[in-house]
mmCIF file of C-alpha atoms in Angstrom:
data_model
loop_
_atom_site.group_PDB
_atom_site.id
_atom_site.type_symbol
_atom_site.label_atom_id
_atom_site.label_comp_id
_atom_site.label_asym_id
_atom_site.label_seq_id
_atom_site.Cartn_x
_atom_site.Cartn_y
_atom_site.Cartn_z
ATOM 1 C CA MET A 4 46.145 -12.432 69.651
ATOM 2 C CA THR A 5 43.016 -10.516 68.776
ATOM 3 C CA THR A 6 42.207 -6.971 69.837
ATOM 4 C CA THR A 7 39.202 -4.874 68.940
ATOM 5 C CA LYS A 8 38.426 -1.297 68.172
ATOM 6 C CA PRO A 9 35.844 0.110 70.604
ATOM 7 C CA THR A 10 33.191 0.772 67.980
ATOM 8 C CA ALA A 11 30.334 -1.240 69.439
ATOM 9 C CA ASN A 12 28.669 -0.781 72.783
ATOM 10 C CA ALA A 13 28.026 -3.632 75.211
ATOM 11 C CA THR A 14 24.424 -4.139 74.118
ATOM 12 C CA ARG A 15 25.380 -4.478 70.478
ATOM 13 C CA VAL A 16 28.209 -6.853 71.384
ATOM 14 C CA LEU A 17 25.778 -9.093 73.279
ATOM 15 C CA LEU A 18 23.240 -8.990 70.446
ATOM 16 C CA ALA A 19 25.906 -9.840 67.893
ATOM 17 C CA GLY A 20 26.973 -12.791 70.003
ATOM 18 C CA LEU A 21 23.513 -14.256 70.457
ATOM 19 C CA ILE A 22 21.707 -13.591 67.156
ATOM 20 C CA GLY A 23 23.371 -16.342 65.121
ATOM 21 C CA ASN A 24 22.561 -18.875 67.802
ATOM 22 C CA VAL A 25 18.926 -17.775 67.623
ATOM 23 C CA MET A 26 18.921 -18.626 63.915
ATOM 24 C CA GLU A 27 20.758 -21.913 64.343
ATOM 25 C CA TRP A 28 18.642 -23.349 67.119
ATOM 26 C CA TYR A 29 15.388 -22.013 65.752
ATOM 27 C CA ASP A 30 15.995 -24.196 62.707
ATOM 28 C CA PHE A 31 17.005 -27.286 64.662
ATOM 29 C CA ALA A 32 14.089 -26.833 67.045
ATOM 30 C CA VAL A 33 11.534 -26.571 64.252
ATOM 31 C CA TYR A 34 12.964 -29.657 62.564
ATOM 32 C CA GLY A 35 12.897 -31.615 65.814
ATOM 33 C CA TYR A 36 9.366 -30.550 66.716
ATOM 34 C CA PHE A 37 7.995 -31.471 63.294
ATOM 35 C CA ALA A 38 10.091 -34.626 62.920
ATOM 36 C CA THR A 39 6.987 -36.828 62.860
ATOM 37 C CA VAL A 40 5.501 -34.886 59.930
ATOM 38 C CA ILE A 41 8.863 -34.657 58.144
ATOM 39 C CA GLY A 42 9.339 -38.404 58.558
ATOM 40 C CA ARG A 43 5.934 -39.091 57.037
ATOM 41 C CA GLU A 44 6.372 -36.630 54.137
ATOM 42 C CA PHE A 45 9.989 -37.350 53.184
ATOM 43 C CA PHE A 46 10.734 -40.818 54.608
ATOM 44 C CA PRO A 47 7.415 -42.642 54.138
ATOM 45 C CA SER A 48 7.090 -46.156 55.524
ATOM 46 C CA SER A 49 4.334 -48.508 56.620
ATOM 47 C CA ASP A 50 6.001 -48.407 60.045
ATOM 48 C CA PRO A 51 5.734 -44.949 61.667
ATOM 49 C CA ALA A 52 8.808 -45.685 63.807
ATOM 50 C CA SER A 53 10.878 -46.260 60.661
ATOM 51 C CA SER A 54 9.751 -42.912 59.234
ATOM 52 C CA LEU A 55 10.693 -41.157 62.452
ATOM 53 C CA ILE A 56 14.086 -42.877 62.507
ATOM 54 C CA GLY A 57 14.624 -41.672 58.934
ATOM 55 C CA ALA A 58 13.798 -38.086 59.905
ATOM 56 C CA PHE A 59 16.067 -38.182 62.960
ATOM 57 C CA GLY A 60 18.762 -39.872 60.878
ATOM 58 C CA ALA A 61 18.811 -36.876 58.544
ATOM 59 C CA PHE A 62 18.808 -34.630 61.619
ATOM 60 C CA ALA A 63 21.819 -36.497 63.001
ATOM 61 C CA ALA A 64 23.668 -36.302 59.657
ATOM 62 C CA GLY A 65 23.916 -32.538 60.001
ATOM 63 C CA PHE A 66 25.561 -32.955 63.377
ATOM 64 C CA LEU A 67 28.051 -35.542 62.179
ATOM 65 C CA VAL A 68 29.655 -33.012 59.815
ATOM 66 C CA ARG A 69 29.669 -30.199 62.357
ATOM 67 C CA PRO A 70 33.264 -30.891 63.461
ATOM 68 C CA LEU A 71 34.356 -30.304 59.854
ATOM 69 C CA GLY A 72 32.412 -27.047 59.762
ATOM 70 C CA GLY A 73 33.954 -26.167 63.106
ATOM 71 C CA VAL A 74 37.436 -26.641 61.669
ATOM 72 C CA VAL A 75 36.638 -24.375 58.722
ATOM 73 C CA PHE A 76 35.078 -21.557 60.737
ATOM 74 C CA GLY A 77 37.492 -22.017 63.620
ATOM 75 C CA ARG A 78 40.426 -21.526 61.265
ATOM 76 C CA ILE A 79 38.774 -18.385 59.916
ATOM 77 C CA GLY A 80 38.336 -17.101 63.480
ATOM 78 C CA ASP A 81 41.947 -17.797 64.497
ATOM 79 C CA LEU A 82 43.512 -16.364 61.346
ATOM 80 C CA PHE A 83 41.106 -13.611 60.258
ATOM 81 C CA GLY A 84 39.144 -12.710 63.382
ATOM 82 C CA ARG A 85 36.079 -13.736 65.348
ATOM 83 C CA ARG A 86 33.847 -11.195 63.629
ATOM 84 C CA ARG A 87 34.653 -12.488 60.156
ATOM 85 C CA ALA A 88 33.665 -15.987 61.220
ATOM 86 C CA LEU A 89 30.458 -14.716 62.831
ATOM 87 C CA SER A 90 29.396 -12.753 59.748
ATOM 88 C CA LEU A 91 29.984 -15.655 57.365
ATOM 89 C CA SER A 92 28.243 -18.236 59.535
ATOM 90 C CA VAL A 93 24.999 -16.312 59.959
ATOM 91 C CA MET A 94 24.739 -15.756 56.201
ATOM 92 C CA ALA A 95 25.431 -19.393 55.376
ATOM 93 C CA MET A 96 23.085 -21.011 57.875
ATOM 94 C CA ALA A 97 19.955 -19.266 56.544
ATOM 95 C CA ILE A 98 19.950 -21.061 53.172
ATOM 96 C CA PRO A 99 19.028 -24.610 54.324
ATOM 97 C CA THR A 100 16.338 -23.285 56.652
ATOM 98 C CA VAL A 101 14.459 -21.405 53.946
ATOM 99 C CA LEU A 102 14.882 -24.171 51.358
ATOM 100 C CA MET A 103 13.417 -26.700 53.792
ATOM 101 C CA GLY A 104 10.218 -24.660 53.752
ATOM 102 C CA VAL A 105 9.753 -25.067 49.989
ATOM 103 C CA LEU A 106 11.140 -28.577 49.455
ATOM 104 C CA PRO A 107 8.896 -31.000 47.481
ATOM 105 C CA THR A 108 7.872 -34.157 49.343
ATOM 106 C CA HIS A 109 8.490 -37.827 48.545
ATOM 107 C CA GLN A 110 5.061 -38.053 46.967
ATOM 108 C CA GLN A 111 5.995 -35.250 44.548
ATOM 109 C CA ILE A 112 9.581 -36.082 43.530
ATOM 110 C CA GLY A 113 10.207 -39.565 44.905
ATOM 111 C CA VAL A 114 13.571 -40.579 46.324
ATOM 112 C CA ALA A 115 15.048 -37.169 45.507
ATOM 113 C CA ALA A 116 13.078 -35.718 48.435
ATOM 114 C CA PRO A 117 14.827 -37.580 51.293
ATOM 115 C CA ILE A 118 18.180 -37.073 49.555
ATOM 116 C CA ALA A 119 17.521 -33.332 49.427
ATOM 117 C CA VAL A 120 16.635 -33.285 53.144
ATOM 118 C CA VAL A 121 19.914 -34.992 54.006
ATOM 119 C CA VAL A 122 21.895 -32.585 51.790
ATOM 120 C CA LEU A 123 20.267 -29.559 53.441
ATOM 121 C CA ARG A 124 21.035 -30.939 56.909
ATOM 122 C CA LEU A 125 24.666 -31.505 55.876
ATOM 123 C CA ILE A 126 24.959 -27.922 54.625
ATOM 124 C CA GLN A 127 23.364 -26.689 57.831
ATOM 125 C CA GLY A 128 25.769 -28.741 59.905
ATOM 126 C CA LEU A 129 28.794 -27.357 58.076
ATOM 127 C CA SER A 130 27.641 -23.753 58.191
ATOM 128 C CA VAL A 131 26.835 -23.681 61.889
ATOM 129 C CA GLY A 132 29.868 -25.689 62.976
ATOM 130 C CA GLY A 133 31.630 -22.572 64.211
ATOM 131 C CA GLU A 134 28.654 -20.423 65.250
ATOM 132 C CA TYR A 135 28.301 -21.178 68.953
ATOM 133 C CA THR A 136 32.027 -21.401 69.615
ATOM 134 C CA SER A 137 32.879 -18.217 67.712
ATOM 135 C CA SER A 138 30.134 -16.345 69.538
ATOM 136 C CA ILE A 139 31.130 -17.341 73.081
ATOM 137 C CA ILE A 140 34.808 -16.653 72.341
ATOM 138 C CA PHE A 141 33.885 -13.245 70.987
ATOM 139 C CA LEU A 142 31.743 -12.499 74.051
ATOM 140 C CA SER A 143 34.304 -13.803 76.560
ATOM 141 C CA GLU A 144 37.132 -11.799 75.025
ATOM 142 C CA GLN A 145 34.979 -8.668 75.145
ATOM 143 C CA ALA A 146 33.926 -9.229 78.772
ATOM 144 C CA PRO A 147 35.289 -7.386 81.817
ATOM 145 C CA GLN A 148 37.308 -9.473 84.273
ATOM 146 C CA ARG A 149 35.112 -11.628 86.557
ATOM 147 C CA GLN A 150 32.138 -11.229 84.198
ATOM 148 C CA ARG A 151 33.137 -13.710 81.498
ATOM 149 C CA GLY A 152 30.498 -16.213 82.561
ATOM 150 C CA PHE A 153 27.738 -13.641 82.412
ATOM 151 C CA TYR A 154 28.839 -12.288 79.019
ATOM 152 C CA ALA A 155 29.418 -15.710 77.457
ATOM 153 C CA ILE A 156 26.025 -17.071 78.501
ATOM 154 C CA TRP A 157 24.235 -14.818 76.038
ATOM 155 C CA GLY A 158 25.483 -16.880 73.118
ATOM 156 C CA LEU A 159 23.843 -19.902 74.695
ATOM 157 C CA TRP A 160 20.857 -17.809 75.749
ATOM 158 C CA GLY A 161 20.371 -16.995 72.073
ATOM 159 C CA SER A 162 20.199 -20.692 71.276
ATOM 160 C CA VAL A 163 17.441 -21.193 73.834
ATOM 161 C CA LEU A 164 15.604 -18.145 72.513
ATOM 162 C CA GLY A 165 15.768 -19.740 69.071
ATOM 163 C CA MET A 166 14.423 -22.989 70.507
ATOM 164 C CA LEU A 167 11.685 -21.062 72.302
ATOM 165 C CA LEU A 168 10.711 -19.198 69.134
ATOM 166 C CA GLY A 169 10.552 -22.468 67.228
ATOM 167 C CA SER A 170 8.585 -24.176 69.979
ATOM 168 C CA GLY A 171 6.296 -21.194 70.458
ATOM 169 C CA PHE A 172 5.551 -20.904 66.751
ATOM 170 C CA GLY A 173 4.943 -24.651 66.556
ATOM 171 C CA ASP A 174 2.672 -24.411 69.595
ATOM 172 C CA LEU A 175 0.739 -21.562 67.975
ATOM 173 C CA LEU A 176 0.273 -23.518 64.746
ATOM 174 C CA ALA A 177 -0.799 -26.640 66.639
ATOM 175 C CA HIS A 178 -3.510 -24.630 68.375
ATOM 176 C CA THR A 179 -4.712 -22.660 65.328
ATOM 177 C CA LEU A 180 -4.519 -25.176 62.468
ATOM 178 C CA THR A 181 -6.259 -28.498 62.083
ATOM 179 C CA PRO A 182 -4.057 -31.630 62.149
ATOM 180 C CA ASP A 183 -4.534 -31.987 58.377
ATOM 181 C CA GLN A 184 -3.528 -28.379 57.721
ATOM 182 C CA LEU A 185 -0.506 -28.723 59.973
ATOM 183 C CA GLY A 186 0.602 -31.914 58.249
ATOM 184 C CA ASN A 187 -0.036 -30.717 54.702
ATOM 185 C CA TRP A 188 1.490 -27.231 54.713
ATOM 186 C CA GLY A 189 1.497 -25.634 58.174
ATOM 187 C CA TRP A 190 4.822 -27.217 59.190
ATOM 188 C CA ARG A 191 6.550 -25.280 56.373
ATOM 189 C CA LEU A 192 5.723 -21.838 57.794
ATOM 190 C CA PRO A 193 8.297 -21.839 60.632
ATOM 191 C CA PHE A 194 11.100 -22.689 58.200
ATOM 192 C CA LEU A 195 10.130 -19.815 55.899
ATOM 193 C CA LEU A 196 9.986 -17.421 58.856
ATOM 194 C CA GLY A 197 13.649 -18.221 59.514
ATOM 195 C CA ALA A 198 14.589 -15.812 56.713
ATOM 196 C CA LEU A 199 13.554 -12.880 58.916
ATOM 197 C CA VAL A 200 15.773 -14.038 61.788
ATOM 198 C CA ALA A 201 18.715 -14.454 59.428
ATOM 199 C CA PHE A 202 18.319 -10.975 57.939
ATOM 200 C CA THR A 203 18.292 -9.444 61.420
ATOM 201 C CA GLY A 204 21.492 -11.277 62.285
ATOM 202 C CA ILE A 205 23.286 -10.064 59.169
ATOM 203 C CA VAL A 206 22.373 -6.438 59.878
ATOM 204 C CA ILE A 207 23.501 -6.587 63.522
ATOM 205 C CA ARG A 208 26.802 -8.322 62.830
ATOM 206 C CA GLN A 209 27.797 -5.939 60.070
ATOM 207 C CA GLY A 210 27.705 -3.098 62.594
ATOM 208 C CA ILE A 211 29.979 -4.405 65.359
ATOM 209 C CA GLY A 212 33.216 -2.817 64.186
ATOM 210 C CA ALA A 213 36.600 -4.075 63.059
ATOM 211 C CA GLU A 214 39.303 -6.267 64.585
ATOM 212 C CA VAL A 215 43.062 -6.133 64.665
ATOM 213 C CA VAL A 216 44.082 -9.768 64.204
ATOM 214 C CA GLU A 217 47.541 -11.094 65.110
ATOM 215 C CA PRO A 218 47.524 -14.870 64.516
ATOM 216 C CA GLN A 219 49.714 -16.738 67.011
ATOM 217 C CA VAL A 220 50.125 -19.857 64.860
ATOM 218 C CA LYS A 221 50.225 -20.322 61.100
ATOM 219 C CA ALA A 222 48.475 -23.705 61.129
ATOM 220 C CA PRO A 223 45.786 -23.761 63.861
ATOM 221 C CA VAL A 224 44.260 -27.011 62.584
ATOM 222 C CA ARG A 225 47.574 -28.884 62.794
ATOM 223 C CA GLU A 226 48.290 -27.458 66.251
ATOM 224 C CA THR A 227 44.796 -28.395 67.451
ATOM 225 C CA PHE A 228 45.210 -32.062 66.556
ATOM 226 C CA GLY A 229 48.854 -32.116 67.594
ATOM 227 C CA ARG A 230 50.141 -30.098 70.523
ATOM 228 C CA TYR A 231 46.730 -29.324 72.028
ATOM 229 C CA ARG A 232 44.826 -32.582 71.438
ATOM 230 C CA LEU A 233 44.521 -33.414 75.158
ATOM 231 C CA GLN A 234 42.964 -30.019 75.895
ATOM 232 C CA VAL A 235 40.511 -30.609 73.050
ATOM 233 C CA LEU A 236 39.509 -34.032 74.424
ATOM 234 C CA LYS A 237 38.999 -32.615 77.928
ATOM 235 C CA VAL A 238 36.800 -29.767 76.727
ATOM 236 C CA MET A 239 34.840 -32.191 74.564
ATOM 237 C CA ALA A 240 34.130 -34.415 77.579
ATOM 238 C CA LEU A 241 32.965 -31.405 79.608
ATOM 239 C CA ASN A 242 30.337 -30.671 76.935
ATOM 240 C CA ILE A 243 28.886 -34.164 76.563
ATOM 241 C CA ALA A 244 26.389 -34.078 79.446
ATOM 242 C CA SER A 245 24.961 -30.686 78.534
ATOM 243 C CA SER A 246 24.714 -31.618 74.839
ATOM 244 C CA VAL A 247 22.899 -34.905 75.466
ATOM 245 C CA GLY A 248 20.733 -33.428 78.224
ATOM 246 C CA TYR A 249 19.766 -30.476 76.059
ATOM 247 C CA TYR A 250 18.682 -32.577 73.092
ATOM 248 C CA ALA A 251 16.893 -35.083 75.271
ATOM 249 C CA ALA A 252 14.925 -32.398 77.103
ATOM 250 C CA PHE A 253 14.213 -29.867 74.371
ATOM 251 C CA VAL A 254 14.275 -31.682 71.015
ATOM 252 C CA TYR A 255 13.599 -35.380 71.517
ATOM 253 C CA ALA A 256 11.105 -34.933 74.358
ATOM 254 C CA VAL A 257 8.408 -33.546 72.058
ATOM 255 C CA SER A 258 8.406 -36.594 69.771
ATOM 256 C CA TYR A 259 8.785 -38.868 72.819
ATOM 257 C CA LEU A 260 5.657 -37.487 74.447
ATOM 258 C CA GLU A 261 3.697 -37.612 71.187
ATOM 259 C CA ASP A 262 4.745 -41.030 69.890
ATOM 260 C CA ILE A 263 5.465 -43.029 73.072
ATOM 261 C CA ASP A 264 2.959 -41.539 75.504
ATOM 262 C CA ASN A 265 0.345 -40.403 72.959
ATOM 263 C CA LEU A 266 0.079 -36.865 74.283
ATOM 264 C CA SER A 267 -1.342 -34.390 71.787
ATOM 265 C CA ASP A 268 0.957 -32.197 69.702
ATOM 266 C CA ALA A 269 -0.454 -29.136 71.435
ATOM 267 C CA THR A 270 0.220 -30.512 74.941
ATOM 268 C CA ALA A 271 3.754 -31.658 74.134
ATOM 269 C CA LEU A 272 4.677 -28.335 72.534
ATOM 270 C CA SER A 273 3.098 -26.342 75.367
ATOM 271 C CA LEU A 274 5.120 -28.249 77.963
ATOM 272 C CA ASN A 275 8.287 -27.786 75.939
ATOM 273 C CA THR A 276 7.697 -24.078 75.476
ATOM 274 C CA GLY A 277 7.195 -23.679 79.212
ATOM 275 C CA VAL A 278 10.446 -25.389 80.239
ATOM 276 C CA LEU A 279 12.385 -23.466 77.595
ATOM 277 C CA GLY A 280 11.079 -20.276 79.185
ATOM 278 C CA VAL A 281 12.358 -21.515 82.552
ATOM 279 C CA LEU A 282 15.751 -22.267 81.004
ATOM 280 C CA LEU A 283 15.985 -18.707 79.685
ATOM 281 C CA LEU A 284 15.551 -17.454 83.255
ATOM 282 C CA LEU A 285 18.022 -19.937 84.749
ATOM 283 C CA TYR A 286 20.898 -19.366 82.328
ATOM 284 C CA PRO A 287 21.878 -15.833 83.457
ATOM 285 C CA ILE A 288 21.492 -16.860 87.109
ATOM 286 C CA ALA A 289 23.786 -19.862 86.639
ATOM 287 C CA ALA A 290 26.314 -17.709 84.754
ATOM 288 C CA TRP A 291 26.278 -15.041 87.480
ATOM 289 C CA LEU A 292 26.813 -17.742 90.070
ATOM 290 C CA SER A 293 29.743 -19.288 88.205
ATOM 291 C CA ASP A 294 31.514 -15.903 88.146
ATOM 292 C CA ARG A 295 31.321 -15.885 91.931
ATOM 293 C CA ILE A 296 31.875 -19.469 93.083
ATOM 294 C CA GLY A 297 33.749 -20.865 90.087
ATOM 295 C CA ARG A 298 33.235 -23.170 87.140
ATOM 296 C CA LYS A 299 33.954 -26.508 88.839
ATOM 297 C CA PRO A 300 31.089 -26.387 91.383
ATOM 298 C CA MET A 301 28.641 -25.707 88.561
ATOM 299 C CA LEU A 302 30.044 -28.470 86.358
ATOM 300 C CA ILE A 303 30.050 -31.015 89.173
ATOM 301 C CA SER A 304 26.545 -30.237 90.458
ATOM 302 C CA GLY A 305 24.998 -30.147 86.983
ATOM 303 C CA SER A 306 26.601 -33.360 85.728
ATOM 304 C CA ALA A 307 25.779 -35.168 88.994
ATOM 305 C CA LEU A 308 22.115 -34.187 88.680
ATOM 306 C CA ILE A 309 22.045 -35.418 85.070
ATOM 307 C CA CYS A 310 23.910 -38.635 85.908
ATOM 308 C CA PHE A 311 21.916 -39.695 88.958
ATOM 309 C CA GLY A 312 18.552 -38.154 88.080
ATOM 310 C CA ALA A 313 18.038 -38.933 84.374
ATOM 311 C CA LEU A 314 16.225 -42.260 84.800
ATOM 312 C CA SER A 315 13.858 -40.767 87.381
ATOM 313 C CA PHE A 316 13.207 -37.774 85.144
ATOM 314 C CA PHE A 317 12.318 -40.019 82.201
ATOM 315 C CA ASP A 318 10.085 -42.102 84.461
ATOM 316 C CA LEU A 319 8.140 -38.922 85.265
ATOM 317 C CA MET A 320 8.042 -37.917 81.590
ATOM 318 C CA HIS A 321 6.670 -41.356 80.706
ATOM 319 C CA SER A 322 3.828 -41.047 83.216
ATOM 320 C CA GLY A 323 1.473 -39.496 80.682
ATOM 321 C CA VAL A 324 0.295 -37.019 83.312
ATOM 322 C CA PRO A 325 1.174 -33.459 82.193
ATOM 323 C CA GLN A 326 1.970 -32.279 85.729
ATOM 324 C CA LEU A 327 4.413 -35.165 86.289
ATOM 325 C CA VAL A 328 5.847 -34.793 82.789
ATOM 326 C CA LEU A 329 6.594 -31.169 83.610
ATOM 327 C CA ARG A 330 8.492 -32.193 86.762
ATOM 328 C CA GLY A 331 10.662 -34.581 84.778
ATOM 329 C CA GLU A 332 11.418 -31.960 82.136
ATOM 330 C CA LEU A 333 12.214 -29.388 84.827
ATOM 331 C CA GLY A 334 14.691 -31.790 86.430
ATOM 332 C CA LEU A 335 16.629 -32.065 83.165
ATOM 333 C CA THR A 336 16.315 -28.301 82.693
ATOM 334 C CA VAL A 337 17.978 -27.509 86.026
ATOM 335 C CA GLY A 338 20.835 -29.898 85.258
ATOM 336 C CA VAL A 339 21.417 -28.338 81.847
ATOM 337 C CA ALA A 340 21.334 -24.813 83.316
ATOM 338 C CA LEU A 341 23.885 -25.622 86.047
ATOM 339 C CA LEU A 342 26.210 -27.162 83.472
ATOM 340 C CA ALA A 343 25.867 -24.170 81.183
ATOM 341 C CA GLY A 344 26.877 -21.749 83.914
ATOM 342 C CA GLY A 345 30.187 -23.554 84.296
ATOM 343 C CA LYS A 346 31.032 -25.006 80.906
ATOM 344 C CA ASN A 347 30.228 -21.956 78.790
ATOM 345 C CA PRO A 348 33.092 -19.767 80.096
ATOM 346 C CA ALA A 349 35.282 -22.788 80.927
ATOM 347 C CA ASN A 350 35.190 -23.780 77.254
ATOM 348 C CA VAL A 351 36.998 -20.543 76.406
ATOM 349 C CA GLU A 352 39.240 -20.390 79.474
ATOM 350 C CA LEU A 353 40.556 -23.947 79.098
ATOM 351 C CA MET A 354 41.421 -23.622 75.402
ATOM 352 C CA PRO A 355 44.861 -22.139 74.574
ATOM 353 C CA ALA A 356 44.583 -18.723 72.911
ATOM 354 C CA ALA A 357 46.643 -19.752 69.885
ATOM 355 C CA VAL A 358 44.005 -22.229 68.713
ATOM 356 C CA ARG A 359 41.015 -21.022 70.697
ATOM 357 C CA CYS A 360 38.533 -20.850 67.805
ATOM 358 C CA THR A 361 39.694 -24.007 66.032
ATOM 359 C CA GLY A 362 40.243 -26.082 69.170
ATOM 360 C CA LEU A 363 36.963 -25.157 70.797
ATOM 361 C CA ALA A 364 35.049 -25.625 67.544
ATOM 362 C CA VAL A 365 36.439 -29.142 67.207
ATOM 363 C CA ALA A 366 35.861 -30.050 70.881
ATOM 364 C CA PHE A 367 32.348 -28.650 71.101
ATOM 365 C CA ASN A 368 31.168 -30.022 67.772
ATOM 366 C CA LEU A 369 32.452 -33.505 68.547
ATOM 367 C CA ALA A 370 30.390 -33.467 71.739
ATOM 368 C CA GLU A 371 27.416 -31.788 70.109
ATOM 369 C CA GLY A 372 27.527 -33.787 66.887
ATOM 370 C CA TYR A 373 28.404 -37.300 68.002
ATOM 371 C CA PHE A 374 26.643 -37.291 71.376
ATOM 372 C CA GLY A 375 24.024 -34.511 71.540
ATOM 373 C CA GLY A 376 22.775 -34.407 67.962
ATOM 374 C CA THR A 377 22.459 -38.180 67.737
ATOM 375 C CA THR A 378 20.432 -38.388 70.964
ATOM 376 C CA PRO A 379 16.992 -38.350 69.256
ATOM 377 C CA LEU A 380 18.135 -41.065 66.833
ATOM 378 C CA ILE A 381 19.757 -43.211 69.550
ATOM 379 C CA SER A 382 16.749 -42.815 71.851
ATOM 380 C CA THR A 383 14.282 -43.761 69.129
ATOM 381 C CA TRP A 384 16.421 -46.771 68.153
ATOM 382 C CA LEU A 385 16.788 -47.961 71.757
ATOM 383 C CA ILE A 386 13.038 -47.955 72.309
ATOM 384 C CA SER A 387 12.272 -49.599 68.950
ATOM 385 C CA ARG A 388 14.787 -52.399 69.661
ATOM 386 C CA THR A 389 13.908 -53.097 73.298
ATOM 387 C CA GLY A 390 10.433 -51.665 73.882
ATOM 388 C CA ASN A 391 11.740 -50.033 77.070
ATOM 389 C CA PRO A 392 10.650 -46.368 77.137
ATOM 390 C CA LEU A 393 13.116 -45.503 79.928
ATOM 391 C CA LEU A 394 16.319 -46.447 78.091
ATOM 392 C CA PRO A 395 16.846 -42.906 76.741
ATOM 393 C CA GLY A 396 17.297 -41.940 80.400
ATOM 394 C CA ALA A 397 20.198 -44.415 80.651
ATOM 395 C CA TRP A 398 21.880 -42.764 77.657
ATOM 396 C CA VAL A 399 21.500 -39.343 79.302
ATOM 397 C CA ALA A 400 22.852 -40.707 82.602
ATOM 398 C CA LEU A 401 25.940 -42.122 80.855
ATOM 399 C CA ALA A 402 26.633 -38.712 79.345
ATOM 400 C CA GLY A 403 26.349 -37.157 82.793
ATOM 401 C CA LEU A 404 28.851 -39.665 84.187
ATOM 402 C CA ILE A 405 31.449 -38.822 81.520
ATOM 403 C CA THR A 406 31.276 -35.104 82.282
ATOM 404 C CA LEU A 407 31.198 -35.685 86.043
ATOM 405 C CA ILE A 408 34.427 -37.713 85.982
ATOM 406 C CA THR A 409 36.113 -35.112 83.758
ATOM 407 C CA ALA A 410 35.027 -32.203 85.958
ATOM 408 C CA VAL A 411 36.095 -33.820 89.232
ATOM 409 C CA PHE A 412 39.447 -35.318 88.243
ATOM 410 C CA PHE A 413 40.744 -33.524 85.144
ATOM 411 C CA THR A 414 39.536 -29.903 85.241
ATOM 412 C CA ARG A 415 41.198 -26.986 87.015
ATOM 413 C CA GLU A 416 39.369 -23.896 88.225
ATOM 414 C CA THR A 417 39.660 -21.043 85.697
ATOM 415 C CA ALA A 418 37.092 -18.476 86.829
ATOM 416 C CA PHE A 419 39.417 -16.194 88.764
ATOM 417 C CA ARG A 420 42.366 -16.008 86.361
ATOM 418 C CA PRO A 421 42.902 -13.476 83.548
ATOM 419 C CA LEU A 422 41.902 -14.829 80.134
ATOM 420 C CA GLU A 423 44.968 -15.828 78.152
ATOM 421 C CA GLY A 424 45.565 -13.963 74.907
ATOM 422 C CA THR A 425 43.457 -10.843 75.516
ATOM 423 C CA ARG A 426 44.501 -7.300 76.326
#
């Protein structure tokens, strides 16, 4: 059981919960948006598709180790407190971001360059493995009864803000620099700017007070994979649709529009920045709604929209017409927002208090790492193998089906019950 001393006001609590997610997703967004340049500079090939697959492969590598990072930071959260885990994660995640901004290219240091990119992504994956889960647990446990959805959403809201900052900065550079300047050195600037975000996060999190920690189990990792493994699998399945939908809509879509439909960098980034702004508005609304009607209606409606609408949304995105592309991206955005309203608090409510940090970190990072984070790589591979530009929509639809089945048949309503393990 974890209790807290009332040393931080509600605003500071919310800021502490969201700031690390800003840092984390700012980095991943910038990497995703400049994947074409990174592929060319660090994974050069005569085939542009092979370079892009190399860049997204390194991107995916960071996600594959996230469950391990989740175990490490989850154990820290369960045994030593949520705030300790939050403070350590925000300090650790800044290092790969800044180093990426100064890394020599393949032309300068040869094969060491792509190896270094992969190593940095692995470090990033480990360090952020517990960030999102620790933050929403912290926020949910601080929230008043019947407001857990609204409090918890700000951790996820921070991730979208980070994506928006990355997209907005990329959009600004695309409009102010020439293509040669952007490809030669301009892409490095957003990574270097990440140091400022990280410093802000460290300052905020050091001022949120102390915790009184009473661990309920001595071995949270063993209990997670033993007694509570079914709960972990269920929560993982609930996160698959939102993870895949999120990466399809807000990371992969930029490269998709540029490389498959030949839209300009500026147009693709402008569209992406716009839908991220819409998502920021929808998240609190969806969270407020889930506190009133429950988690299951949000999970079912969001996953159904993703499952049955993904192919149509990708058909619109493949049209090459910016207005139609925007409609397709907005369709995915609404599905992701509905899912977030339900799954964000349900993640915490469905996980037993004894292993809440470890169990949720494992469940979420399996979904995020093995389904969401690999979506750009899988989508690029599917198109390169078949030539069918709509197949990424089938992958997104499959993810929606998995979550839909889990929400309908295997998930109980948790919105109106007291949160286990808090006082």
